[in-house]
Short mmCIF file of C-alpha atoms and ligand atoms in Angstrom, two decimals:
data_model
loop_
_atom_site.label_atom_id
_atom_site.label_comp_id
_atom_site.label_asym_id
_atom_site.label_seq_id
_atom_site.Cartn_x
_atom_site.Cartn_y
_atom_site.Cartn_z
CA UNK W 1 263.41 161.54 123.44
CA UNK W 2 265.91 159.65 125.54
CA UNK W 3 269.30 161.03 124.91
CA UNK W 4 271.80 158.98 122.85
CA UNK W 5 274.08 158.54 125.92
CA UNK W 6 271.25 157.15 128.18
CA UNK W 7 270.20 154.93 125.28
CA UNK W 8 273.68 153.44 124.98
CA UNK W 9 273.85 152.72 128.74
CA UNK W 10 270.41 151.03 129.08
CA UNK W 11 269.40 147.67 127.96
CA UNK W 12 267.03 147.81 124.93
CA UNK W 13 264.03 146.44 126.85
CA UNK W 14 264.25 149.32 129.13
CA UNK W 15 264.45 151.89 126.41
CA UNK W 16 261.35 150.48 124.73
CA UNK W 17 259.37 150.70 127.92
CA UNK W 18 260.76 154.11 128.91
CA UNK W 19 259.84 155.56 125.51
CA UNK W 20 256.58 153.98 125.88
CA UNK W 21 255.88 155.76 129.21
CA UNK W 22 256.97 159.02 127.70
CA UNK W 23 254.09 158.50 125.31
CA UNK W 24 256.08 159.18 122.25
CA UNK W 25 256.41 155.69 120.92
CA UNK W 26 253.24 155.71 118.92
CA UNK W 27 252.70 154.29 115.38
CA UNK W 28 254.05 156.80 113.01
CA UNK W 29 252.00 159.10 110.91
CA UNK W 30 253.43 159.29 107.30
CA UNK W 31 252.83 161.76 104.66
CA UNK W 32 251.59 160.35 101.48
CA UNK W 33 254.56 161.82 99.55
CA UNK W 34 256.85 159.62 101.64
CA UNK W 35 255.52 156.35 100.26
CA UNK W 36 257.45 154.48 97.57
CA UNK W 37 256.21 154.41 94.05
CA UNK W 38 254.54 150.98 94.21
CA UNK W 39 252.81 151.94 97.45
CA UNK W 40 251.59 155.13 95.94
CA UNK W 41 249.99 153.30 93.14
CA UNK W 42 248.30 150.84 95.51
CA UNK W 43 247.06 153.65 97.70
CA UNK W 44 245.71 155.58 94.65
CA UNK W 45 243.78 152.52 93.44
CA UNK W 46 242.32 151.97 96.76
CA UNK W 47 241.20 155.62 97.00
CA UNK W 48 239.57 155.26 93.63
CA UNK W 49 237.62 152.15 94.67
CA UNK W 50 236.81 153.90 97.94
CA UNK W 51 235.38 156.91 96.00
CA UNK W 52 233.29 154.68 93.83
CA UNK W 53 231.86 152.89 96.88
CA UNK W 54 231.29 155.85 99.31
CA UNK W 55 231.28 158.89 96.92
CA UNK W 56 234.08 160.61 98.57
CA UNK W 57 237.88 160.20 99.12
CA UNK W 58 239.34 158.50 102.13
CA UNK W 59 240.69 160.91 104.85
CA UNK W 60 243.49 158.61 105.87
CA UNK W 61 244.99 155.03 105.58
CA UNK W 62 246.07 152.61 108.27
CA UNK W 63 248.61 150.09 107.20
CA UNK W 64 249.79 146.93 109.08
CA UNK W 65 252.38 144.45 107.85
CA UNK W 66 252.19 140.60 107.84
CA UNK W 67 255.01 138.74 109.46
CA UNK W 68 257.18 135.72 109.02
CA UNK W 69 258.42 134.02 112.18
CA UNK W 70 261.93 133.03 111.79
CA UNK W 71 262.11 130.80 114.70
CA UNK W 72 260.06 130.11 117.96
CA UNK W 73 256.91 128.44 116.90
CA UNK W 74 253.99 127.81 119.22
CA UNK W 75 255.83 129.09 122.23
CA UNK W 76 254.54 132.66 122.62
CA UNK W 77 251.42 131.49 124.40
CA UNK W 78 253.72 129.52 126.74
CA UNK W 79 255.37 132.79 127.73
CA UNK W 80 258.59 132.31 125.68
CA UNK W 81 260.37 134.75 123.32
CA UNK W 82 259.87 134.45 119.63
CA UNK W 83 261.85 135.88 116.67
CA UNK W 84 259.84 137.19 113.84
CA UNK W 85 260.21 139.96 111.25
CA UNK W 86 257.57 141.94 109.43
CA UNK W 87 257.08 141.23 105.67
CA UNK W 88 256.55 143.79 103.05
CA UNK W 89 253.03 142.57 102.31
CA UNK W 90 250.33 144.58 104.24
CA UNK W 91 246.74 145.13 105.07
CA UNK W 92 245.53 148.71 104.26
CA UNK W 93 242.36 150.30 105.48
CA UNK W 94 241.11 153.40 103.71
CA UNK W 95 238.89 155.35 106.06
CA UNK W 96 236.63 158.35 106.27
CA UNK W 97 235.10 159.46 109.59
CA UNK W 98 231.36 160.03 110.03
CA UNK W 99 229.18 161.69 112.61
CA UNK W 100 227.17 158.87 113.42
CA UNK W 101 227.90 155.52 115.31
CA UNK W 102 227.92 153.33 112.21
CA UNK W 103 230.82 151.19 110.88
CA UNK W 104 230.57 150.51 107.19
CA UNK W 105 232.94 147.82 106.04
CA UNK W 106 233.79 146.88 102.40
CA UNK W 107 236.70 144.98 100.85
CA UNK W 108 238.55 145.91 97.70
CA UNK W 109 238.34 142.14 96.80
CA UNK W 110 234.85 141.62 95.58
CA UNK W 111 234.96 138.02 96.90
CA UNK W 112 234.28 139.54 100.35
CA UNK W 113 230.73 140.83 101.21
CA UNK W 114 230.02 144.25 102.92
CA UNK W 115 229.15 144.54 106.56
CA UNK W 116 227.62 147.35 108.40
CA UNK W 117 227.01 147.55 112.26
CA UNK W 118 226.44 150.11 114.95
CA UNK W 119 229.49 150.68 117.31
CA UNK W 120 227.08 150.16 120.25
CA UNK W 121 226.10 146.66 119.00
CA UNK W 122 229.07 144.72 117.80
CA UNK W 123 228.43 140.87 117.42
CA UNK W 124 231.46 138.68 117.21
CA UNK W 125 230.25 135.19 116.31
CA UNK W 126 233.07 132.67 117.18
CA UNK W 127 231.08 129.89 115.48
CA UNK W 128 231.16 131.58 112.10
CA UNK W 129 234.34 133.63 111.62
CA UNK W 130 234.33 135.66 108.38
CA UNK W 131 236.69 138.32 107.05
CA UNK W 132 235.21 141.23 108.85
CA UNK W 133 235.26 139.26 112.21
CA UNK W 134 238.82 140.35 112.57
CA UNK W 135 237.92 144.01 112.02
CA UNK W 136 235.31 143.77 114.67
CA UNK W 137 237.84 142.15 117.13
CA UNK W 138 240.09 145.22 116.59
CA UNK W 139 237.18 147.64 117.02
CA UNK W 140 236.02 145.79 120.21
CA UNK W 141 239.66 146.19 121.58
CA UNK W 142 239.50 149.91 121.24
CA UNK W 143 235.91 149.93 122.85
CA UNK W 144 237.26 147.92 125.83
CA UNK W 145 239.97 150.57 126.32
CA UNK W 146 237.89 153.76 125.49
CA UNK W 147 236.66 154.31 129.05
CA UNK W 148 233.51 156.28 128.63
CA UNK W 149 234.49 157.95 125.29
CA UNK W 150 231.81 157.38 122.67
CA UNK W 151 233.45 156.27 119.40
CA UNK W 152 232.60 157.94 116.07
CA UNK W 153 231.55 156.03 112.99
CA UNK W 154 233.82 155.19 110.12
CA UNK W 155 233.50 154.14 106.53
CA UNK W 156 236.25 151.63 105.68
CA UNK W 157 237.61 149.77 102.63
CA UNK W 158 240.19 146.99 103.36
CA UNK W 159 242.83 146.01 100.80
CA UNK W 160 245.16 143.12 101.73
CA UNK W 161 248.05 141.47 99.77
CA UNK W 162 249.29 139.11 102.67
CA UNK W 163 248.54 135.56 101.59
CA UNK W 164 245.58 134.29 103.60
CA UNK W 165 245.40 131.27 105.86
CA UNK W 166 249.23 130.83 105.13
CA UNK W 167 250.95 131.53 108.53
CA UNK W 168 251.89 135.11 107.66
CA UNK W 169 249.43 136.62 110.05
CA UNK W 170 246.86 138.17 107.71
CA UNK W 171 244.14 137.99 110.32
CA UNK W 172 246.12 139.65 113.04
CA UNK W 173 247.23 142.33 110.55
CA UNK W 174 243.53 143.07 110.00
CA UNK W 175 242.78 143.09 113.83
CA UNK W 176 245.67 145.59 114.21
CA UNK W 177 244.75 147.64 111.32
CA UNK W 178 241.23 148.07 112.38
CA UNK W 179 242.40 148.94 115.92
CA UNK W 180 244.80 151.52 114.49
CA UNK W 181 242.28 153.13 112.26
CA UNK W 182 239.63 153.37 114.97
CA UNK W 183 242.14 154.68 117.60
CA UNK W 184 243.40 157.26 115.13
CA UNK W 185 240.07 158.49 114.08
CA UNK W 186 239.07 158.93 117.68
CA UNK W 187 242.18 160.77 118.75
CA UNK W 188 243.44 158.08 121.12
CA UNK W 189 247.27 158.27 121.60
CA UNK W 190 247.93 154.62 122.42
CA UNK W 191 251.58 153.53 122.30
CA UNK W 192 252.73 150.73 120.06
CA UNK W 193 253.10 148.51 123.10
CA UNK W 194 249.66 149.24 124.44
CA UNK W 195 248.12 148.69 120.88
CA UNK W 196 249.95 145.37 120.63
CA UNK W 197 248.67 144.15 123.98
CA UNK W 198 245.16 145.38 123.26
CA UNK W 199 245.01 143.60 119.93
CA UNK W 200 246.49 140.37 121.20
CA UNK W 201 243.62 140.12 123.82
CA UNK W 202 240.84 141.45 121.41
CA UNK W 203 241.77 138.85 118.69
CA UNK W 204 240.87 136.23 121.27
CA UNK W 205 237.23 137.31 120.84
CA UNK W 206 237.20 135.08 117.65
CA UNK W 207 238.02 132.14 119.83
CA UNK W 208 241.74 131.41 119.31
CA UNK W 209 243.93 131.53 122.47
CA UNK W 210 246.84 133.30 120.58
CA UNK W 211 250.08 134.32 122.30
CA UNK W 212 250.73 137.86 121.11
CA UNK W 213 253.62 137.54 118.62
CA UNK W 214 251.75 138.71 115.61
CA UNK W 215 250.27 141.94 117.05
CA UNK W 216 253.61 142.76 118.69
CA UNK W 217 255.77 142.50 115.50
CA UNK W 218 252.97 144.38 113.61
CA UNK W 219 253.36 147.42 115.73
CA UNK W 220 257.07 147.05 116.90
CA UNK W 221 258.79 145.99 113.63
CA UNK W 222 261.57 147.97 112.16
CA UNK W 223 262.61 147.96 108.57
CA UNK W 224 265.81 145.96 108.01
CA UNK W 225 265.62 144.11 111.34
CA UNK W 226 264.11 141.02 112.83
CA UNK W 227 262.97 141.32 116.44
CA UNK W 228 263.26 139.26 119.53
CA UNK W 229 259.75 139.70 121.10
CA UNK W 230 259.47 138.77 124.69
CA UNK W 231 256.32 138.94 126.89
CA UNK W 232 255.35 139.97 130.35
CA UNK W 233 256.59 142.75 130.09
CA UNK W 234 256.32 143.01 126.30
CA UNK W 235 259.59 144.08 124.69
CA UNK W 236 261.03 144.01 121.18
CA UNK W 237 264.84 143.89 120.85
CA UNK W 238 266.39 144.32 117.42
CA UNK W 239 268.13 141.41 115.85
CA UNK W 240 270.50 142.19 113.02
CA UNK W 241 270.54 139.28 110.57
CA UNK W 242 273.92 138.25 109.18
CA UNK W 243 274.86 139.73 105.75
CA UNK W 244 274.97 137.49 102.66
CA UNK W 245 271.73 135.57 103.26
CA UNK W 246 268.01 136.12 102.68
CA UNK W 247 264.84 134.63 103.93
CA UNK W 248 262.59 133.08 101.26
CA UNK W 249 258.92 132.46 101.97
CA UNK W 250 257.24 129.68 100.01
CA UNK W 251 253.53 128.85 100.36
CA UNK W 252 252.66 125.16 100.46
CA UNK W 253 249.11 126.37 99.23
CA UNK W 254 247.41 124.22 101.78
CA UNK W 255 245.08 126.52 103.64
CA UNK W 256 244.69 126.33 107.35
CA UNK W 257 241.86 128.31 108.89
CA UNK W 258 242.98 128.57 112.44
CA UNK W 259 239.59 129.91 113.94
CA UNK W 260 237.54 127.23 112.12
CA UNK W 261 239.42 124.32 113.62
CA UNK W 262 240.39 123.41 117.13
CA UNK W 263 243.92 122.22 116.27
CA UNK W 264 245.58 125.48 117.70
CA UNK W 265 243.63 125.63 120.95
CA UNK W 266 244.28 121.93 121.67
CA UNK W 267 247.93 122.60 121.62
CA UNK W 268 247.44 125.65 123.83
CA UNK W 269 245.54 123.40 126.29
CA UNK W 270 248.05 120.46 126.05
CA UNK W 271 250.87 122.95 127.06
CA UNK W 272 248.81 124.36 129.94
CA UNK W 273 248.11 120.75 131.19
CA UNK W 274 251.80 119.83 130.86
CA UNK W 275 252.50 122.94 132.98
CA UNK W 276 250.01 122.17 135.57
CA UNK W 277 250.90 118.38 135.85
CA UNK W 278 254.56 119.30 136.32
CA UNK W 279 253.54 121.94 138.85
CA UNK W 280 251.41 119.45 140.86
CA UNK W 281 254.26 116.93 140.87
CA UNK W 282 256.60 119.55 142.15
CA UNK W 283 254.21 120.65 144.80
CA UNK W 284 253.62 124.14 143.24
CA UNK W 285 250.27 125.90 143.38
CA UNK W 286 249.26 124.34 140.00
CA UNK W 287 245.95 126.11 139.71
CA UNK W 288 247.59 129.52 139.54
CA UNK W 289 250.16 128.52 136.94
CA UNK W 290 249.07 128.18 133.33
CA UNK W 291 252.20 128.57 131.21
CA UNK W 292 255.32 126.35 130.79
CA UNK W 293 257.55 129.40 131.35
CA UNK W 294 255.84 129.96 134.64
CA UNK W 295 256.92 126.62 135.86
CA UNK W 296 260.46 127.38 134.83
CA UNK W 297 260.37 130.57 136.71
CA UNK W 298 258.89 129.09 139.74
CA UNK W 299 261.50 126.18 139.87
CA UNK W 300 264.34 128.57 138.91
CA UNK W 301 265.64 126.04 136.37
CA UNK W 302 267.13 126.81 132.95
CA UNK W 303 265.48 125.47 129.76
CA UNK W 304 267.85 122.36 129.62
CA UNK W 305 266.89 121.49 133.20
CA UNK W 306 263.23 121.84 132.21
CA UNK W 307 263.84 119.27 129.42
CA UNK W 308 265.19 116.92 132.04
CA UNK W 309 262.27 117.64 134.38
CA UNK W 310 259.83 116.67 131.46
CA UNK W 311 261.62 113.52 130.94
CA UNK W 312 261.43 112.59 134.55
CA UNK W 313 257.91 113.69 135.41
CA UNK W 314 255.83 113.14 132.17
CA UNK W 315 255.40 109.99 130.13
CA UNK W 316 255.57 109.92 126.45
CA UNK W 317 252.16 108.03 125.95
CA UNK W 318 249.11 110.30 125.60
CA UNK W 319 247.31 111.20 128.70
CA UNK W 320 243.64 110.44 128.93
CA UNK W 321 241.29 113.10 130.49
CA UNK W 322 240.71 110.70 133.44
CA UNK W 323 244.43 110.28 134.13
CA UNK W 324 244.94 114.11 134.19
CA UNK W 325 241.93 114.49 136.44
CA UNK W 326 243.31 111.92 138.87
CA UNK W 327 246.80 113.45 138.77
CA UNK W 328 245.38 116.93 139.41
CA UNK W 329 242.77 115.62 141.91
CA UNK W 330 239.95 117.33 140.11
CA UNK W 331 236.60 116.33 138.59
CA UNK W 332 236.26 116.64 134.78
CA UNK W 333 233.90 119.68 135.39
CA UNK W 334 236.66 121.25 137.43
CA UNK W 335 239.24 120.51 134.78
CA UNK W 336 236.98 122.16 132.15
CA UNK W 337 236.96 125.27 134.22
CA UNK W 338 240.56 125.47 135.16
CA UNK W 339 242.23 124.33 132.10
CA UNK W 340 240.15 123.79 128.89
CA UNK W 341 238.57 126.17 126.48
CA UNK W 342 235.16 126.25 124.71
CA UNK W 343 236.25 124.20 121.69
CA UNK W 344 238.50 121.82 123.50
CA UNK W 345 236.02 120.43 125.96
CA UNK W 346 235.49 117.27 123.83
CA UNK W 347 239.06 116.37 123.57
CA UNK W 348 239.91 112.96 125.44
CA UNK W 349 243.66 112.61 124.88
CA UNK W 350 246.60 114.99 125.43
CA UNK W 351 250.14 114.60 124.45
CA UNK W 352 251.91 116.39 127.35
CA UNK W 353 255.39 114.86 127.01
CA UNK W 354 256.00 115.68 123.29
CA UNK W 355 254.39 119.15 123.35
CA UNK W 356 256.45 120.20 126.44
CA UNK W 357 259.61 118.85 124.87
CA UNK W 358 258.91 120.94 121.75
CA UNK W 359 258.25 124.11 123.82
CA UNK W 360 261.45 123.95 125.99
CA UNK W 361 263.59 122.99 123.02
CA UNK W 362 262.22 125.58 120.81
CA UNK W 363 262.57 128.32 123.47
CA UNK W 364 266.28 127.39 123.80
CA UNK W 365 266.73 127.49 120.07
CA UNK W 366 265.30 130.93 119.78
CA UNK W 367 267.98 132.19 122.43
CA UNK W 368 270.66 130.47 120.47
CA UNK W 369 269.53 131.98 117.21
CA UNK W 370 269.68 135.47 118.73
CA UNK W 371 273.08 134.81 120.30
CA UNK W 372 274.53 133.72 116.96
CA UNK W 373 273.10 136.95 115.19
CA UNK W 374 274.55 139.02 117.98
CA UNK W 375 278.17 137.53 117.67
CA UNK W 376 278.42 136.20 114.09
CA UNK W 377 281.12 133.66 113.65
CA UNK W 378 282.32 132.45 110.24
CA UNK W 379 279.80 129.51 110.25
CA UNK W 380 276.96 131.75 111.62
CA UNK W 381 274.56 131.09 108.70
CA UNK W 382 275.13 127.33 108.82
CA UNK W 383 274.39 127.33 112.49
CA UNK W 384 271.19 129.40 112.01
CA UNK W 385 270.22 127.03 109.22
CA UNK W 386 270.79 124.07 111.43
CA UNK W 387 268.56 125.60 114.18
CA UNK W 388 265.83 126.16 111.64
CA UNK W 389 265.97 122.56 110.55
CA UNK W 390 265.82 121.28 114.17
CA UNK W 391 262.79 123.61 114.71
CA UNK W 392 260.98 122.21 111.72
CA UNK W 393 261.70 118.59 112.90
CA UNK W 394 260.40 119.44 116.35
CA UNK W 395 257.27 121.14 114.94
CA UNK W 396 256.53 118.24 112.61
CA UNK W 397 257.37 115.31 114.92
CA UNK W 398 256.72 116.56 118.49
CA UNK W 399 254.20 119.22 117.92
CA UNK W 400 252.53 117.64 114.89
CA UNK W 401 251.59 120.99 113.45
CA UNK W 402 253.05 120.38 109.87
CA UNK W 403 251.26 118.44 107.07
CA UNK W 404 252.65 116.22 104.25
CA UNK W 405 252.78 119.02 101.67
CA UNK W 406 254.65 121.30 104.04
CA UNK W 407 257.22 118.61 105.10
CA UNK W 408 257.78 117.94 101.32
CA UNK W 409 258.14 121.68 100.61
CA UNK W 410 260.73 122.02 103.33
CA UNK W 411 262.59 119.03 101.78
CA UNK W 412 262.47 120.70 98.41
CA UNK W 413 263.81 123.95 99.75
CA UNK W 414 266.76 122.13 101.44
CA UNK W 415 267.52 120.29 98.33
CA UNK W 416 267.41 123.59 96.32
CA UNK W 417 270.23 125.02 98.44
CA UNK W 418 268.67 126.49 101.54
CA UNK W 419 270.87 126.41 104.66
CA UNK W 420 267.77 125.83 106.76
CA UNK W 421 263.95 125.56 106.20
CA UNK W 422 261.02 125.34 108.49
CA UNK W 423 257.34 125.84 108.64
CA UNK W 424 256.42 129.20 109.89
CA UNK W 425 253.29 130.50 111.76
CA UNK W 426 250.65 128.13 113.15
CA UNK W 427 251.30 125.34 110.64
CA UNK W 428 249.05 122.62 109.44
CA UNK W 429 249.53 124.10 105.97
CA UNK W 430 250.69 127.66 104.86
CA UNK W 431 254.30 128.74 104.54
CA UNK W 432 257.89 127.52 104.98
CA UNK W 433 260.58 130.05 105.49
CA UNK W 434 264.05 129.24 104.23
CA UNK W 435 267.56 130.68 104.78
CA UNK W 436 269.19 131.11 101.51
CA UNK W 437 272.69 132.28 100.58
CA UNK W 438 272.13 135.64 98.59
CA UNK W 439 274.32 134.35 95.61
CA UNK W 440 271.99 131.37 94.85
CA UNK W 441 268.61 133.01 95.42
CA UNK W 442 267.69 133.18 91.78
CA UNK W 443 268.50 129.41 91.28
CA UNK W 444 266.77 128.52 94.54
CA UNK W 445 263.54 130.27 93.47
CA UNK W 446 263.72 128.58 90.02
CA UNK W 447 264.22 125.12 91.53
CA UNK W 448 261.48 125.54 94.23
CA UNK W 449 259.08 126.84 91.35
CA UNK W 450 259.86 123.91 89.23
CA UNK W 451 259.55 121.28 91.91
CA UNK W 452 256.82 122.53 94.05
CA UNK W 453 254.63 124.79 91.99
CA UNK W 454 254.89 123.71 88.39
CA UNK W 455 254.16 120.04 89.27
CA UNK W 456 250.67 121.06 90.47
CA UNK W 457 248.28 122.93 88.09
CA UNK W 458 246.50 124.56 91.00
CA UNK W 459 249.75 125.97 92.45
CA UNK W 460 251.22 126.73 89.08
CA UNK W 461 249.22 129.97 88.75
CA UNK W 462 249.92 131.17 92.21
CA UNK W 463 253.76 131.28 92.07
CA UNK W 464 254.15 135.07 92.19
CA UNK W 465 252.24 135.57 95.38
CA UNK W 466 253.45 132.31 96.92
CA UNK W 467 257.18 132.32 96.48
CA UNK W 468 259.28 135.41 97.32
CA UNK W 469 262.35 136.63 99.14
CA UNK W 470 261.54 138.98 101.87
CA UNK W 471 263.46 141.70 103.53
CA UNK W 472 262.42 142.75 107.00
CA UNK W 473 259.63 145.29 106.60
CA UNK W 474 258.61 148.19 108.80
CA UNK W 475 255.92 148.61 111.43
CA UNK W 476 252.13 149.71 111.27
CA UNK W 477 251.55 153.38 110.42
CA UNK W 478 248.96 155.95 109.39
CA UNK W 479 249.20 157.64 106.13
CA UNK W 480 247.78 161.07 105.44
CA UNK W 481 248.09 163.67 102.71
CA UNK W 482 249.09 166.37 105.15
CA UNK W 483 252.06 166.67 107.42
CA UNK W 484 251.44 166.34 111.01
CA UNK W 485 253.49 165.82 114.28
P1 NG1 X 501 249.29 132.49 112.67
O1 NG1 X 501 250.43 131.90 111.88
O2 NG1 X 501 249.03 133.89 112.33
O3 NG1 X 501 248.13 131.62 112.67
C1 NG1 X 501 249.48 131.67 115.33
C2 NG1 X 501 249.32 132.65 116.57
C3 NG1 X 501 250.70 133.16 117.06
C4 NG1 X 501 251.63 131.95 117.33
C5 NG1 X 501 251.69 131.19 116.04
C6 NG1 X 501 252.55 129.92 116.21
C7 NG1 X 501 247.42 134.12 116.68
C8 NG1 X 501 246.74 135.38 116.27
N1 NG1 X 501 248.56 133.92 116.12
O4 NG1 X 501 249.87 132.54 114.24
O5 NG1 X 501 250.45 133.86 118.29
O6 NG1 X 501 251.24 131.14 118.39
O7 NG1 X 501 250.53 130.71 115.59
O8 NG1 X 501 253.89 130.19 116.66
O9 NG1 X 501 246.60 133.34 117.27
#
């Protein structure tokens, strides 16, 4: 452990990395008796279902939280810091180790079919992503890092209460949970940082070029705090949210299945192309640069200067593929190799100006949000709300990752008393997060319920799981019935 004195003297980011090097900063192993009463009931029920399925009790559980991103949308894959917190909803895997090389997967929810495969023969089919694909991504991540070690088999049952396809990171939670369970059962002592990095890259096996926010907060969350997650190197700095306000999550109930559409990867590619076109125009080595943050670093500009740079160097009309090829002086085949991804090869138009303007603006809002939390003034909550509103407008208008229902929901939340409200996660459906003064939470929930949920019969019976105030939850952990160090 680093001494208290040294901890006080060092920046947080150093501490995270040093404790990582010392090998102690691993996901905690909790004793079952330490769970709260509701958790105990859930784990007991899962044990019972596990026993019915496999004829024995699970030996351990892995638990990973979902997350709500407070601000910093679609900028992690551009290299910029984001500000999420874990939610209390989790994915749990109950597991029993076997002596063969078989992985048996089942889900407590009977809607999901069982799956079985050999560890030596994992097939991840990008073209038909199903619930267990995410488990397989996590497993593959451990395989990629197992060196020559042969992995042992596992019987697993998954139980999740994170709303699905809702921008609360249920799929990443499953990837992380599978990695954690497989790592634990094989005796790997990976740190939280290592697991987060492994899971961020292994989730890409399902075809989405994600940025790493979800896996990082899953492993590095701390109860009661949000985190400023930064990349390269990966760090998680605590952010203390001001007192007197809570974050309320509301689900538009429009489902967006990221891996089944190309929306997300198109945005990743648009940002990459914006970076490369700016780099070319600034005589930088554009082929080695892929992220908007890398251009900023190379030019030694601040984010505001990058916004000016976008105005000067890019035009607001969409770019055609031909125009980009001619600017970068490459053929369309070369462009495919340097900049596109499998499911974006067909795209003919790219909005570079709007996307880059969103990214640099959002990156600057994240830093402002963190600064306000660090030095709260009297109007701190109003200012945080304002930043969230600006973020939503930018996501909706410049990044075009909202949808009609979500825009409407954000409006309802603001009308119901939120200081700020915005879509959270990838968007195109899913949830909004709202900053709400503590003293009006009950009336806020009632108003949103009446206006958004009760006006639609399909949404009306989903209120409980779709509308909730959330405190910042804790990180991923292993749960066992015996105490261990
Ligand atoms: P969700 O909301 O889980 O689909 C996705 C990405 C994040 C981030 C956000 C947008 C993955 C696994 N997650 O999250 O990295 O880019 O969108 O801010 O791809």
